[in-house]
Tab-separated table of C-alpha atoms and ligand atoms in Angstrom:
chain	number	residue	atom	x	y	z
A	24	UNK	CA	-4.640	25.588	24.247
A	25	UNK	CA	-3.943	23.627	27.254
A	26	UNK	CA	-3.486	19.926	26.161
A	27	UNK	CA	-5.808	18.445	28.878
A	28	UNK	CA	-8.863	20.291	28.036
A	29	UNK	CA	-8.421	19.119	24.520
A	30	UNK	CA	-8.062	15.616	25.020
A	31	UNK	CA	-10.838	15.826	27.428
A	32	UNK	CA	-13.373	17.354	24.888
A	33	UNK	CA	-12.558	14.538	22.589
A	34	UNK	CA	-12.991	11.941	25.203
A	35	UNK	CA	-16.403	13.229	25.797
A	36	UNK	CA	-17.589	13.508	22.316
A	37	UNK	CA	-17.517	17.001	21.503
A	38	UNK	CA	-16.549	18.972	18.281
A	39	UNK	CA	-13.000	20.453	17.926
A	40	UNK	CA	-12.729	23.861	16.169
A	41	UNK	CA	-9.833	24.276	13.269
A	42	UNK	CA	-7.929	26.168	15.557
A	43	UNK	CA	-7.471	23.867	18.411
A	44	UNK	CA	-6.463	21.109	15.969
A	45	UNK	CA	-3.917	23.583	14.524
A	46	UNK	CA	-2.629	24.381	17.701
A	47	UNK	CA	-2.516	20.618	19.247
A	48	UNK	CA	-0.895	18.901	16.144
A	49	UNK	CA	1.613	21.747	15.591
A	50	UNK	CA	2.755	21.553	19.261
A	51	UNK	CA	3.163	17.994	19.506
A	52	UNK	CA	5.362	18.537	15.931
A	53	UNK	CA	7.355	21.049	17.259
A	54	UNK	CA	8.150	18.900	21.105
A	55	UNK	CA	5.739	21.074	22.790
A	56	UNK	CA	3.246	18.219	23.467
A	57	UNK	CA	4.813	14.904	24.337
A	58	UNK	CA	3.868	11.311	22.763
A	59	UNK	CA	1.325	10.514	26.248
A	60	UNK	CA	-0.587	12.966	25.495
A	61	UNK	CA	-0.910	12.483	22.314
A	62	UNK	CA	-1.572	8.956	22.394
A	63	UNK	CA	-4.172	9.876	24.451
A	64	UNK	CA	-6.087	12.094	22.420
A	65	UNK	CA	-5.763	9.436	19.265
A	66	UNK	CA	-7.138	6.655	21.163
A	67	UNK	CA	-10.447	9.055	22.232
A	68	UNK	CA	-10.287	9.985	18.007
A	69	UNK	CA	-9.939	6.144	17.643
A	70	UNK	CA	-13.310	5.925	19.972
A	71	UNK	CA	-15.079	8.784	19.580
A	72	UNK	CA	-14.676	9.534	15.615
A	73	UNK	CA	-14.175	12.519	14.073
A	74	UNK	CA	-16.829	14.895	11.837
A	75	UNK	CA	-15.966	15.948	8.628
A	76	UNK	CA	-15.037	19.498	9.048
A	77	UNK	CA	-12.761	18.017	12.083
A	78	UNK	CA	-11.231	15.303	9.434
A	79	UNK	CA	-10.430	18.377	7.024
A	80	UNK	CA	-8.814	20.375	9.832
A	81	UNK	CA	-6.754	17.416	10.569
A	82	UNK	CA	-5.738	17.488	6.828
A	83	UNK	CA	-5.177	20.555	6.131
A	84	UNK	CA	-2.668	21.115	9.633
A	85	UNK	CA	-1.013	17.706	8.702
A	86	UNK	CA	-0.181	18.625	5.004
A	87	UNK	CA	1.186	22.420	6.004
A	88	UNK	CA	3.514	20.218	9.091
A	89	UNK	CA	6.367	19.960	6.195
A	90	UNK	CA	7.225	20.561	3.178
A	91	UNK	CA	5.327	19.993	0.010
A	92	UNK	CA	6.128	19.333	-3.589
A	93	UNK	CA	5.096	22.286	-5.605
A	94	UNK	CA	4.753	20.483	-9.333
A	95	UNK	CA	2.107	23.449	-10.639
A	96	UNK	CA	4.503	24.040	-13.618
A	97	UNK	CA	4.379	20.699	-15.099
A	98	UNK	CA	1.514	21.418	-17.023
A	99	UNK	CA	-0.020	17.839	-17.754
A	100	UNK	CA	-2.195	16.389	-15.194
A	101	UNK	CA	-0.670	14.979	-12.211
A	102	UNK	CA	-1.911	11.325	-11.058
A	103	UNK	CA	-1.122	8.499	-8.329
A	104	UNK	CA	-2.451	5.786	-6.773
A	105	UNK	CA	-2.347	4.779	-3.498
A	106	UNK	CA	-3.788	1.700	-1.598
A	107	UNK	CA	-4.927	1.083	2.337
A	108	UNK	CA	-2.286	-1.951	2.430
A	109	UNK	CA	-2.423	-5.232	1.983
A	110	UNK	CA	-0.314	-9.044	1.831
A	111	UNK	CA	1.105	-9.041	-1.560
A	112	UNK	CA	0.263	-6.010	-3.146
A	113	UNK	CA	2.957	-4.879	-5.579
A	114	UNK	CA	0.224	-3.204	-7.819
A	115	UNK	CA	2.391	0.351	-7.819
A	116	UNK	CA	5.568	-0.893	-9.310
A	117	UNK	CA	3.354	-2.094	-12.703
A	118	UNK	CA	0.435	0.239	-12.287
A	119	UNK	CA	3.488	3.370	-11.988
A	120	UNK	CA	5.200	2.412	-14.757
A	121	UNK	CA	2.576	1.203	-17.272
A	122	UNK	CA	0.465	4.193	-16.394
A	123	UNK	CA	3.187	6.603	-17.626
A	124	UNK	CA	3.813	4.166	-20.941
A	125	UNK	CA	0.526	5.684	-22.189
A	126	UNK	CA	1.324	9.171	-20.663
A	127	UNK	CA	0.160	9.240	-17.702
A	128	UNK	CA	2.425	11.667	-15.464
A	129	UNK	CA	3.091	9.966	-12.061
A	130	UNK	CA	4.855	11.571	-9.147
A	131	UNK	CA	4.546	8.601	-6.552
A	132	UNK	CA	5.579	8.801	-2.852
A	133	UNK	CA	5.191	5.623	-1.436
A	134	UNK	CA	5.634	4.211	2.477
A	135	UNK	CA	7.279	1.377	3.991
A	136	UNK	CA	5.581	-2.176	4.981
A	137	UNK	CA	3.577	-1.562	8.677
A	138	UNK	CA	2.931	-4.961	10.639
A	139	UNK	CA	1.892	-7.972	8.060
A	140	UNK	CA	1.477	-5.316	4.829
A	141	UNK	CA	3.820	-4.482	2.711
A	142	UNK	CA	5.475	-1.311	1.363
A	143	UNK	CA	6.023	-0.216	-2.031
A	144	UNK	CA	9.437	1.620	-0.426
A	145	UNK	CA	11.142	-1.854	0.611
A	146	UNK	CA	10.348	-3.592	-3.002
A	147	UNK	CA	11.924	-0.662	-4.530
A	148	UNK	CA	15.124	-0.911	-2.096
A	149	UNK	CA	15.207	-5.014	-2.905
A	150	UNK	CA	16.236	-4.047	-6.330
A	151	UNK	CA	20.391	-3.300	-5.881
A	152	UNK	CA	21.450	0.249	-5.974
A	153	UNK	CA	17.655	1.312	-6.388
A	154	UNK	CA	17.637	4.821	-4.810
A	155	UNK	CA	13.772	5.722	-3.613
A	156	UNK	CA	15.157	8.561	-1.425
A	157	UNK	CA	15.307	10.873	-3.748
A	158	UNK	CA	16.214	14.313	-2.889
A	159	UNK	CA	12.796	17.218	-3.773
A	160	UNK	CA	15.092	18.703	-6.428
A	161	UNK	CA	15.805	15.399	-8.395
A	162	UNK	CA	12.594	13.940	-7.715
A	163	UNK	CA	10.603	16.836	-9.402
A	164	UNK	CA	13.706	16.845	-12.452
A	165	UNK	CA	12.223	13.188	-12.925
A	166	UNK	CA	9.111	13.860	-13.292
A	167	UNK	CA	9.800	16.941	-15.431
A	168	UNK	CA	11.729	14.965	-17.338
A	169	UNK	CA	10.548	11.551	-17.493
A	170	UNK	CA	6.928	11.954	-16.195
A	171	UNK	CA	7.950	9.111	-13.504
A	172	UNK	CA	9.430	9.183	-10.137
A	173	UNK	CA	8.918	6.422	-7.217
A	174	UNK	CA	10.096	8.218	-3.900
A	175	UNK	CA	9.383	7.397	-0.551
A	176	UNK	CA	8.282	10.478	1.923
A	177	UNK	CA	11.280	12.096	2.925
A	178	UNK	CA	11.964	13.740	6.595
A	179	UNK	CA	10.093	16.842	5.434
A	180	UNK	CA	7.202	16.088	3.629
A	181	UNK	CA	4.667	15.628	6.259
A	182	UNK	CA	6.488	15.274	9.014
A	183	UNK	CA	3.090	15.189	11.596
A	184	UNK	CA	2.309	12.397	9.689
A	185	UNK	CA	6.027	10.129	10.465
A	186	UNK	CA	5.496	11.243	14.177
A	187	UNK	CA	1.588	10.140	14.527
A	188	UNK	CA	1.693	7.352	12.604
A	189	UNK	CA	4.644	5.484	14.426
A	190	UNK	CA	2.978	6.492	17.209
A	191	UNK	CA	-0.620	4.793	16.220
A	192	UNK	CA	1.586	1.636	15.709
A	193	UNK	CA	2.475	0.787	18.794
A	194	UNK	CA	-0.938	2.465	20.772
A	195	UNK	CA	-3.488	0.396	18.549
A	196	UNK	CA	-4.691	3.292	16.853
A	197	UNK	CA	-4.034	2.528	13.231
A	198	UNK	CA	-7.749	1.489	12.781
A	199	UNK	CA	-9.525	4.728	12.849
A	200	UNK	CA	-10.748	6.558	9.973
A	201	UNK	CA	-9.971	9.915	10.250
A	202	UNK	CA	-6.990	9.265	11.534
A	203	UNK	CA	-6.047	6.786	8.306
A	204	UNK	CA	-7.996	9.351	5.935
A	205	UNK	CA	-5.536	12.299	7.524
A	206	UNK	CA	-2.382	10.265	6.920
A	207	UNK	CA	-2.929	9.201	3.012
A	208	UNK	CA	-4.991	12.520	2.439
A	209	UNK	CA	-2.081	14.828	4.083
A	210	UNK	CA	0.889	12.493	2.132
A	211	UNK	CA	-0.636	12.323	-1.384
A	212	UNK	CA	-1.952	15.828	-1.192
A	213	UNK	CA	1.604	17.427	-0.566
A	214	UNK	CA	3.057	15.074	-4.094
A	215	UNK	CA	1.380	18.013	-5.724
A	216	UNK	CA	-1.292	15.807	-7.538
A	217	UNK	CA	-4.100	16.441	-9.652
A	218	UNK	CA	-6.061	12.886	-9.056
A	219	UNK	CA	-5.972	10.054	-6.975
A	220	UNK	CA	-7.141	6.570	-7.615
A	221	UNK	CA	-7.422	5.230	-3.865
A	222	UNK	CA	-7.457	0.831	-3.087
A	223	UNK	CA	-9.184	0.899	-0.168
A	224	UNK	CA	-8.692	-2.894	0.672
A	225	UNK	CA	-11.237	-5.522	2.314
A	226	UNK	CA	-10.890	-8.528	4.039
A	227	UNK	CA	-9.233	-10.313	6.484
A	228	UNK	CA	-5.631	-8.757	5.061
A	229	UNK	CA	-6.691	-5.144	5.751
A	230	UNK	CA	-6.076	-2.664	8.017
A	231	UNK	CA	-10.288	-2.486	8.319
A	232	UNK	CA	-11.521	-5.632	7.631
A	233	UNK	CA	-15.481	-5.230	7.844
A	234	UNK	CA	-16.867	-3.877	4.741
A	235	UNK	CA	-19.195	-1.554	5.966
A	236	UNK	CA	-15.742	0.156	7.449
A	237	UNK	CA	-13.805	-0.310	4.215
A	238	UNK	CA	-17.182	1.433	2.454
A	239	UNK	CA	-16.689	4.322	5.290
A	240	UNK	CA	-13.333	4.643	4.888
A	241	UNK	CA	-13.742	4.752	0.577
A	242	UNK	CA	-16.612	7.611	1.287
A	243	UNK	CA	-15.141	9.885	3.930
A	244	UNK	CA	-11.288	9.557	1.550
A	245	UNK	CA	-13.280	10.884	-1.875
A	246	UNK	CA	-15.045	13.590	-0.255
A	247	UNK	CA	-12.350	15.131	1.805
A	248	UNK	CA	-9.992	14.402	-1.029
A	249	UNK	CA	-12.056	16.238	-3.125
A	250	UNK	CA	-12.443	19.330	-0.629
A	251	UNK	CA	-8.791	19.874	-1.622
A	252	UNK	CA	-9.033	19.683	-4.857
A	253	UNK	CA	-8.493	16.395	-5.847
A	254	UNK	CA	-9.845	14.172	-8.300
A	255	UNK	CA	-10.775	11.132	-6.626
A	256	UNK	CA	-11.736	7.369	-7.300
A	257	UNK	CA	-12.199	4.811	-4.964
A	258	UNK	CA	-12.333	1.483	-6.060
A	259	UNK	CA	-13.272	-1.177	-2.727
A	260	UNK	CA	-11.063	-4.538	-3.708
A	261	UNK	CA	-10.657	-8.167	-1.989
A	262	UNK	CA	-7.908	-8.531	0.355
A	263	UNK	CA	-9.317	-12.109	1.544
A	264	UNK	CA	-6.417	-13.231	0.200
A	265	UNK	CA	-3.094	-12.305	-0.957
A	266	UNK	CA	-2.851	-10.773	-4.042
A	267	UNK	CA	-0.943	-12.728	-6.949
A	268	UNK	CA	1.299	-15.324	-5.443
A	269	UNK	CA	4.286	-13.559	-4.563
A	270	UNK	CA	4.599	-12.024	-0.551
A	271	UNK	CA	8.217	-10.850	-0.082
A	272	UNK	CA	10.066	-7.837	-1.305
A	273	UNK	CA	12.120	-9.370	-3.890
A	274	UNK	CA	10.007	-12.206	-4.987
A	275	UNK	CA	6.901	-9.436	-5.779
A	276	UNK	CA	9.557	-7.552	-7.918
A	277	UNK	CA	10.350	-10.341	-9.781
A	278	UNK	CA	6.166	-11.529	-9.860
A	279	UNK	CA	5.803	-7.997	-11.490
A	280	UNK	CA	8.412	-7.927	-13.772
A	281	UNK	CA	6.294	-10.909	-14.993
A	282	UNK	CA	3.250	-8.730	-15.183
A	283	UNK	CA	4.965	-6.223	-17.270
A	284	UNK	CA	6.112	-8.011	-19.671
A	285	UNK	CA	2.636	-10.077	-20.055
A	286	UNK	CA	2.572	-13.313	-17.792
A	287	UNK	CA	2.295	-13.142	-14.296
A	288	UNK	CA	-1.165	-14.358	-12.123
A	289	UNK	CA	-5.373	-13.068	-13.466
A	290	UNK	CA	-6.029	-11.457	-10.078
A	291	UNK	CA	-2.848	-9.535	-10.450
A	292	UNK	CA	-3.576	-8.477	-13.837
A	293	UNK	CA	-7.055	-7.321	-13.411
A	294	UNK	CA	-6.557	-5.520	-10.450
A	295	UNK	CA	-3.487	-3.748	-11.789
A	296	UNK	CA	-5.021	-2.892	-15.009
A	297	UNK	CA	-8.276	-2.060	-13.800
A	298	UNK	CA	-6.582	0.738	-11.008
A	299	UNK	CA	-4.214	2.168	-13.746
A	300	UNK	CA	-7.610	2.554	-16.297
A	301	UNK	CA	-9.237	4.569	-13.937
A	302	UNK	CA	-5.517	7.007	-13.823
A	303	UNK	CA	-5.733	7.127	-17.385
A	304	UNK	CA	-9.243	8.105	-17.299
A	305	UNK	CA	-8.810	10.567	-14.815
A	306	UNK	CA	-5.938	11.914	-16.938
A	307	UNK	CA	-8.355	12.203	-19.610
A	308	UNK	CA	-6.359	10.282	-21.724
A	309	UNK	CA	-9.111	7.944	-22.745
A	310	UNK	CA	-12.753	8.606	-22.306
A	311	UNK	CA	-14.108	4.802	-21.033
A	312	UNK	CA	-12.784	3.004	-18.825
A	313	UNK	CA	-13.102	-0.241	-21.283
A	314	UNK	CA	-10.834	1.801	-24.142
A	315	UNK	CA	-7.899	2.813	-20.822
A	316	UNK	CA	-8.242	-1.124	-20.325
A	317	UNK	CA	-7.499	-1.893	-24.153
A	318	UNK	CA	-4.297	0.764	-24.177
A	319	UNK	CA	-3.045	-0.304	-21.028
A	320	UNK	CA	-3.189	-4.147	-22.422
A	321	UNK	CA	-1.268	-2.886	-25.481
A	322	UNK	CA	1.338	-1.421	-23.447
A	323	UNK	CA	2.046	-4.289	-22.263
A	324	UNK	CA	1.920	-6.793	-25.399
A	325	UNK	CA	4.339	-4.011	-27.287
A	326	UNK	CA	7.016	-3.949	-24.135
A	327	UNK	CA	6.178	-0.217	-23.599
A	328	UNK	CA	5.284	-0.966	-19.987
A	329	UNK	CA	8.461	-3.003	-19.465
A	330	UNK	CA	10.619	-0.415	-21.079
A	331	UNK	CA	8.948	2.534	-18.712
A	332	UNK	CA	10.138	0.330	-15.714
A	333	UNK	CA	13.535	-0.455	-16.968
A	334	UNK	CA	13.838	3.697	-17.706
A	335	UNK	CA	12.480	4.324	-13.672
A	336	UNK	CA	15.383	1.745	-12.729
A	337	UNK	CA	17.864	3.124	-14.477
A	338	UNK	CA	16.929	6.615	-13.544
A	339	UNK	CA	16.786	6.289	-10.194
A	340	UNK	CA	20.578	4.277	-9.951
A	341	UNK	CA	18.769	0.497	-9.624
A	342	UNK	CA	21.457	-2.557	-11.321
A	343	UNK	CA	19.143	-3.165	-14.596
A	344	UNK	CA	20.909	-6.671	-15.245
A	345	UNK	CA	19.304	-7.866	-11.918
A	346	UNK	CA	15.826	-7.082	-12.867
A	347	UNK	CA	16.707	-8.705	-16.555
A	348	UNK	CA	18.376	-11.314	-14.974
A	349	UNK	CA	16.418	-11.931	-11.713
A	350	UNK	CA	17.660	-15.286	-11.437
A	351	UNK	CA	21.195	-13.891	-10.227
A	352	UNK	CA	19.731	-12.911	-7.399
A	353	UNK	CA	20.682	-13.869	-4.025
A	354	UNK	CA	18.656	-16.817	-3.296
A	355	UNK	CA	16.908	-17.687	0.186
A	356	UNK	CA	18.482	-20.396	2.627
A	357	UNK	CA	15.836	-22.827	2.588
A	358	UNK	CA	13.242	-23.050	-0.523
A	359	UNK	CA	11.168	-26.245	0.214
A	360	UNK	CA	7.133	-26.322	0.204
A	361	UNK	CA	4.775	-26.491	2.451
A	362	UNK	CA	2.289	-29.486	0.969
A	363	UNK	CA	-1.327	-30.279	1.443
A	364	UNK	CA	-2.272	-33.334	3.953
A	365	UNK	CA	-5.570	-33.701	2.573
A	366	UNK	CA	-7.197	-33.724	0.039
A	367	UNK	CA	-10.202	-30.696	-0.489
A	368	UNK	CA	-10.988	-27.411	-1.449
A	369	UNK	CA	-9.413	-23.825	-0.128
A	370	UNK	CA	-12.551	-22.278	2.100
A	371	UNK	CA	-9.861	-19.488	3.396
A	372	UNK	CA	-6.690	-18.109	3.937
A	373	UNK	CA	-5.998	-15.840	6.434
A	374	UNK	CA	-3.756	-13.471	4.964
A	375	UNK	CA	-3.288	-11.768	8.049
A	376	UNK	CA	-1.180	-14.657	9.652
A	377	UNK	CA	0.456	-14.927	5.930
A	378	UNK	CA	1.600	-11.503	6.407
A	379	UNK	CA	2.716	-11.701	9.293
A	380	UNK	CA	4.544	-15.110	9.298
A	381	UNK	CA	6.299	-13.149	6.352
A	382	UNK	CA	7.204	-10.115	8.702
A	383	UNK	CA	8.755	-12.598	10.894
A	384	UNK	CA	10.945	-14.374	8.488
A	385	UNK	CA	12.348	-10.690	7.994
A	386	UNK	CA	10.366	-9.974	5.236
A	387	UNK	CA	8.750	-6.769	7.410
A	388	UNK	CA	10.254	-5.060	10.369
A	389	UNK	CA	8.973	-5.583	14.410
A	390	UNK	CA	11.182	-2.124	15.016
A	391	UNK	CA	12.057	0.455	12.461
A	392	UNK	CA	15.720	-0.192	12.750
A	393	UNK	CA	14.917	-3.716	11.918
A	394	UNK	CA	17.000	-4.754	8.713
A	395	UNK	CA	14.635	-6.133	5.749
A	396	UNK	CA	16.151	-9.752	4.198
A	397	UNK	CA	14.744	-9.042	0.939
A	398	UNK	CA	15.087	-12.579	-0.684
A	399	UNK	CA	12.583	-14.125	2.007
A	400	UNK	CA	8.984	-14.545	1.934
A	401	UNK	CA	6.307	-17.175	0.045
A	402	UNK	CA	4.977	-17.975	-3.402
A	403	UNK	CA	1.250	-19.049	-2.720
A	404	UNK	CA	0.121	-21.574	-4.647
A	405	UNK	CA	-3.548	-21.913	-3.999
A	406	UNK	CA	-6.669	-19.530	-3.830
A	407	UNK	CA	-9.778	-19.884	-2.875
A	408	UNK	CA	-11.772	-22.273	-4.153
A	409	UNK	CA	-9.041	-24.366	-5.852
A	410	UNK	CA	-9.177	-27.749	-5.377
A	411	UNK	CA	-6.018	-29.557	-3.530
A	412	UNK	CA	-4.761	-33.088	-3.263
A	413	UNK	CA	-2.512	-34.481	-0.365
A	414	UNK	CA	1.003	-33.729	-1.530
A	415	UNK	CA	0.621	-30.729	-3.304
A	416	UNK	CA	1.906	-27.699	-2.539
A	417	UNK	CA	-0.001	-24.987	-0.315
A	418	UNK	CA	3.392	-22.317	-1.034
A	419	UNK	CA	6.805	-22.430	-1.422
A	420	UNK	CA	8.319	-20.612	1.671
A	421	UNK	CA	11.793	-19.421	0.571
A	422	UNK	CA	13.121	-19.225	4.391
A	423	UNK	CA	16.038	-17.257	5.826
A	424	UNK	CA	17.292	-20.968	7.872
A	425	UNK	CA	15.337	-24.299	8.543
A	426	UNK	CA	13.838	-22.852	12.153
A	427	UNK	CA	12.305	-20.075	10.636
A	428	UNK	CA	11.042	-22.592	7.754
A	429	UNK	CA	9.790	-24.804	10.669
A	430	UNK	CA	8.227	-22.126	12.088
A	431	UNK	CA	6.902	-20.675	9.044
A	432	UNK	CA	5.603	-23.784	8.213
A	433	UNK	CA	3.555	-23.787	10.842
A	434	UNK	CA	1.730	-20.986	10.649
A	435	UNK	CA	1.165	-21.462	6.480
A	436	UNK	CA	-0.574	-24.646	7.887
A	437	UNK	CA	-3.132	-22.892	9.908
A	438	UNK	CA	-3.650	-20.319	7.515
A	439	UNK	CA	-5.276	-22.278	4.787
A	440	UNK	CA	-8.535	-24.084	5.995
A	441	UNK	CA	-9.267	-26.998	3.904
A	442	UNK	CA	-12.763	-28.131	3.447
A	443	UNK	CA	-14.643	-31.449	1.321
A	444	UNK	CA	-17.070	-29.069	-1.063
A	445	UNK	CA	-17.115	-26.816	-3.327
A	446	UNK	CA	-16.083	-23.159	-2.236
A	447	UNK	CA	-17.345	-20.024	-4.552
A	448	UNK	CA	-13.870	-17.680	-4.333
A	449	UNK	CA	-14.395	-14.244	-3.334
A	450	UNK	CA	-14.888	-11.303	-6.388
A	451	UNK	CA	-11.683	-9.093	-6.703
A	452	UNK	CA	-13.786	-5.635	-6.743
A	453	UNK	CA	-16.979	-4.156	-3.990
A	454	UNK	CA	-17.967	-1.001	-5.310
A	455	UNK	CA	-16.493	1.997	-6.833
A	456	UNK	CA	-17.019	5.751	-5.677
B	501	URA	N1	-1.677	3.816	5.104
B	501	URA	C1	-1.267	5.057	5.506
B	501	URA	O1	-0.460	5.701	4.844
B	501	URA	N2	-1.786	5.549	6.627
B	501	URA	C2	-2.688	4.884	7.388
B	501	URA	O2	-3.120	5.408	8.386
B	501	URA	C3	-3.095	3.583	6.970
B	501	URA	C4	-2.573	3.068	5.811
């Protein structure tokens, strides 16, 4: 395969074979093709698309790049979520633990935050001592043993996946869907999984913000999901918005701890619950969705769901009395709000800008070496369609120092548009496949 000629029948809109795709991915893995041309040939995928049979090539070489998790003798059904990204999305640290409080079995790999969205990983590392790195052989003990583990990918598991996707980051290439179907597809796949509930997010806080790209993207993940076996539901939900109040790794940990143990903000709550029914019905625990919603409630009310995360922390080395005790935390420099200077109602937020005014505070990283301050971010106090006064609070920013609150402050500002009539807020869920 001589790298040229393959870039160049992408560019022009022609059909790869299995075999070239083998050949190109598994040289630029191995140092045989360098990043140019690779970043070449993403940004004519990113253009040009990619049929399905191509898409499942690109799966199938991207899975077999690393290792995989072979969990084919723990007999009970194997299930995870997994969600596009989004600006406060802590869903996985309830939905994990409160799916395996009615018995769902959960092997979880999850990634770190990318630009202004989050990452399950660096909520898990906020908590002290928390150890997401797990090691294959302890991470498969734990969910042996325990039916829960929350890992992050290690250097083996898919490695074609680390490479391209740092790569996409900095060539503006995240944005395609093959390319985002062969990254989640080739990641959850190799966890050894038996279903897959999949958040494809919409809105002005996702990666694809049109719907009709979001619906796309929700098709073409179920069917080649399914082409390997996989049980899969896709459920299309809001990201207009952030989710819940909380955006910052600490401060979602301690909004979910809320959740667990019953309080904690609707949207959060019905997106969470409604994500973890459809595990449990894929698990065949419960037949209808409506009963999975009823148990999953009732995990909560009896503290089963709050135990399960307590058990994950403790198993994998995290300081319990912190996540008891959250209040002993480390608090940020500067807490202070940012208040309305009208009166009105919320028309929009732009969660984008929310995200990444987070990201700068040091709630995300511009570099991967970049060092995450886990105490920072914002508690957003109104949604769409609320009404506001002058005075009140739009957020709290909990700020590193007073320039980055100034600066924050700023951008919080422009992110909410005010309005003088009555706004209709957007539903949480599109469609389901
Ligand atoms: N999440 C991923 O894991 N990969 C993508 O390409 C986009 C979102």
């Amino acid at each position: 395969m001589i790298p040229t000629d393959f870039i160049e029948k992408k560019k022009i809109g022609k059909e790869h074979t299995s075999d070239e795709i083998k050949d190109f991915i598994g040289a630029y893995v191995s140092g045989d093709v360098p990043d140019y041309q690779m970043a070449a040939w993403l940004m004519a995928v990113n253009f040009q698309g990619m049929t399905d049979r191509e898409t499942i090539a690109l799966v199938d070489v991207m899975l077999h790049s690393g290792e995989t998790i072979d969990l084919s003798h723990v007999k009970a059904y194997k299930v995870d979520k997994h969600s596009t990204g989004g600006v406060g999305d802590k869903v996985s640290l309830i939905l994990a633990p409160l799916a395996n409080a009615v018995g769902c079995v959960v092997p979880m790999l999850s990634g770190r935050s990318l630009g202004h969205s989050g990452g399950t990983l660096d909520k898990l590392e906020s908590i002290p001592n928390f150890n997401p790195m797990l090691p294959k052989k302890e991470f498969i003990r734990l969910v042996e043993e325990s039916g829960l583990a929350m890992g992050g990918q290690t250097k083996e598991v898919v490695p074609a996946d680390r490479k391209m996707y740092a790569l996409r980051d900095v060539t503006a290439t995240v944005k395609s869907i093959p390319l985002i179907c062969g990254s989640i597809l080739s990641k959850k796949i190799a966890e050894g999984i038996d279903g897959l509930v999949l958040d494809v997010k919409t809105g002005n806080g996702a990666f694809l913000p049109e719907y009709n790209q979001s619906q796309k993207l929700a098709k073409q993940l179920k069917n080649v999901g399914q082409h390997f076996g996989l049980n899969v539901k896709a459920v299309i939900t809001d990201m207009n918005q952030p989710l819940g109040k909380a955006v910052g790794n600490w401060l979602e940990v301690v909004e979910s701890i809320d959740v667990l143990k019953g309080g904690g903000p609707a949207d959060l709550i019905e997106i969470t619950l409604h994500l973890t029914a459809w595990m449990v019905v894929l698990s065949g625990i419960e037949k209808t969705f409506d009963k999975a919603i009823a148990r999953l409630e009732e995990a909560i009310r009896l503290g089963d769901a709050w135990e399960k995360f307590l058990m994950m922390v403790t198993n994998q080395g995290g300081d319990t009395d912190m996540v008891t005790h959250p209040e002993k935390y480390q608090k940020a420099g500067v807490i202070t709000p940012v208040n309305s200077t009208e009166n009105g109602f919320i028309e929009a937020i732009d969660s984008y800008a929310i995200g990444m005014s987070a990201l700068e505070m040091g709630a995300g990283r511009r570099a991967l070496t970049d060092k995450i301050k886990p105490e920072v971010g914002f508690i957003i106090e109104k949604r769409i369609g609320d009404t506001v006064e002058k005075g009140e609070p739009l957020a709290i920013i909990h700020a590193p120092d007073k320039n980055a609150w100034q600066q924050a402050e700023q951008q919080l500002r422009k992110a909410f548009r005010i309005c003088d009539h009555k706004v209709v807020a957007p539903p949480l869920f599109y469609e389901t496949f």
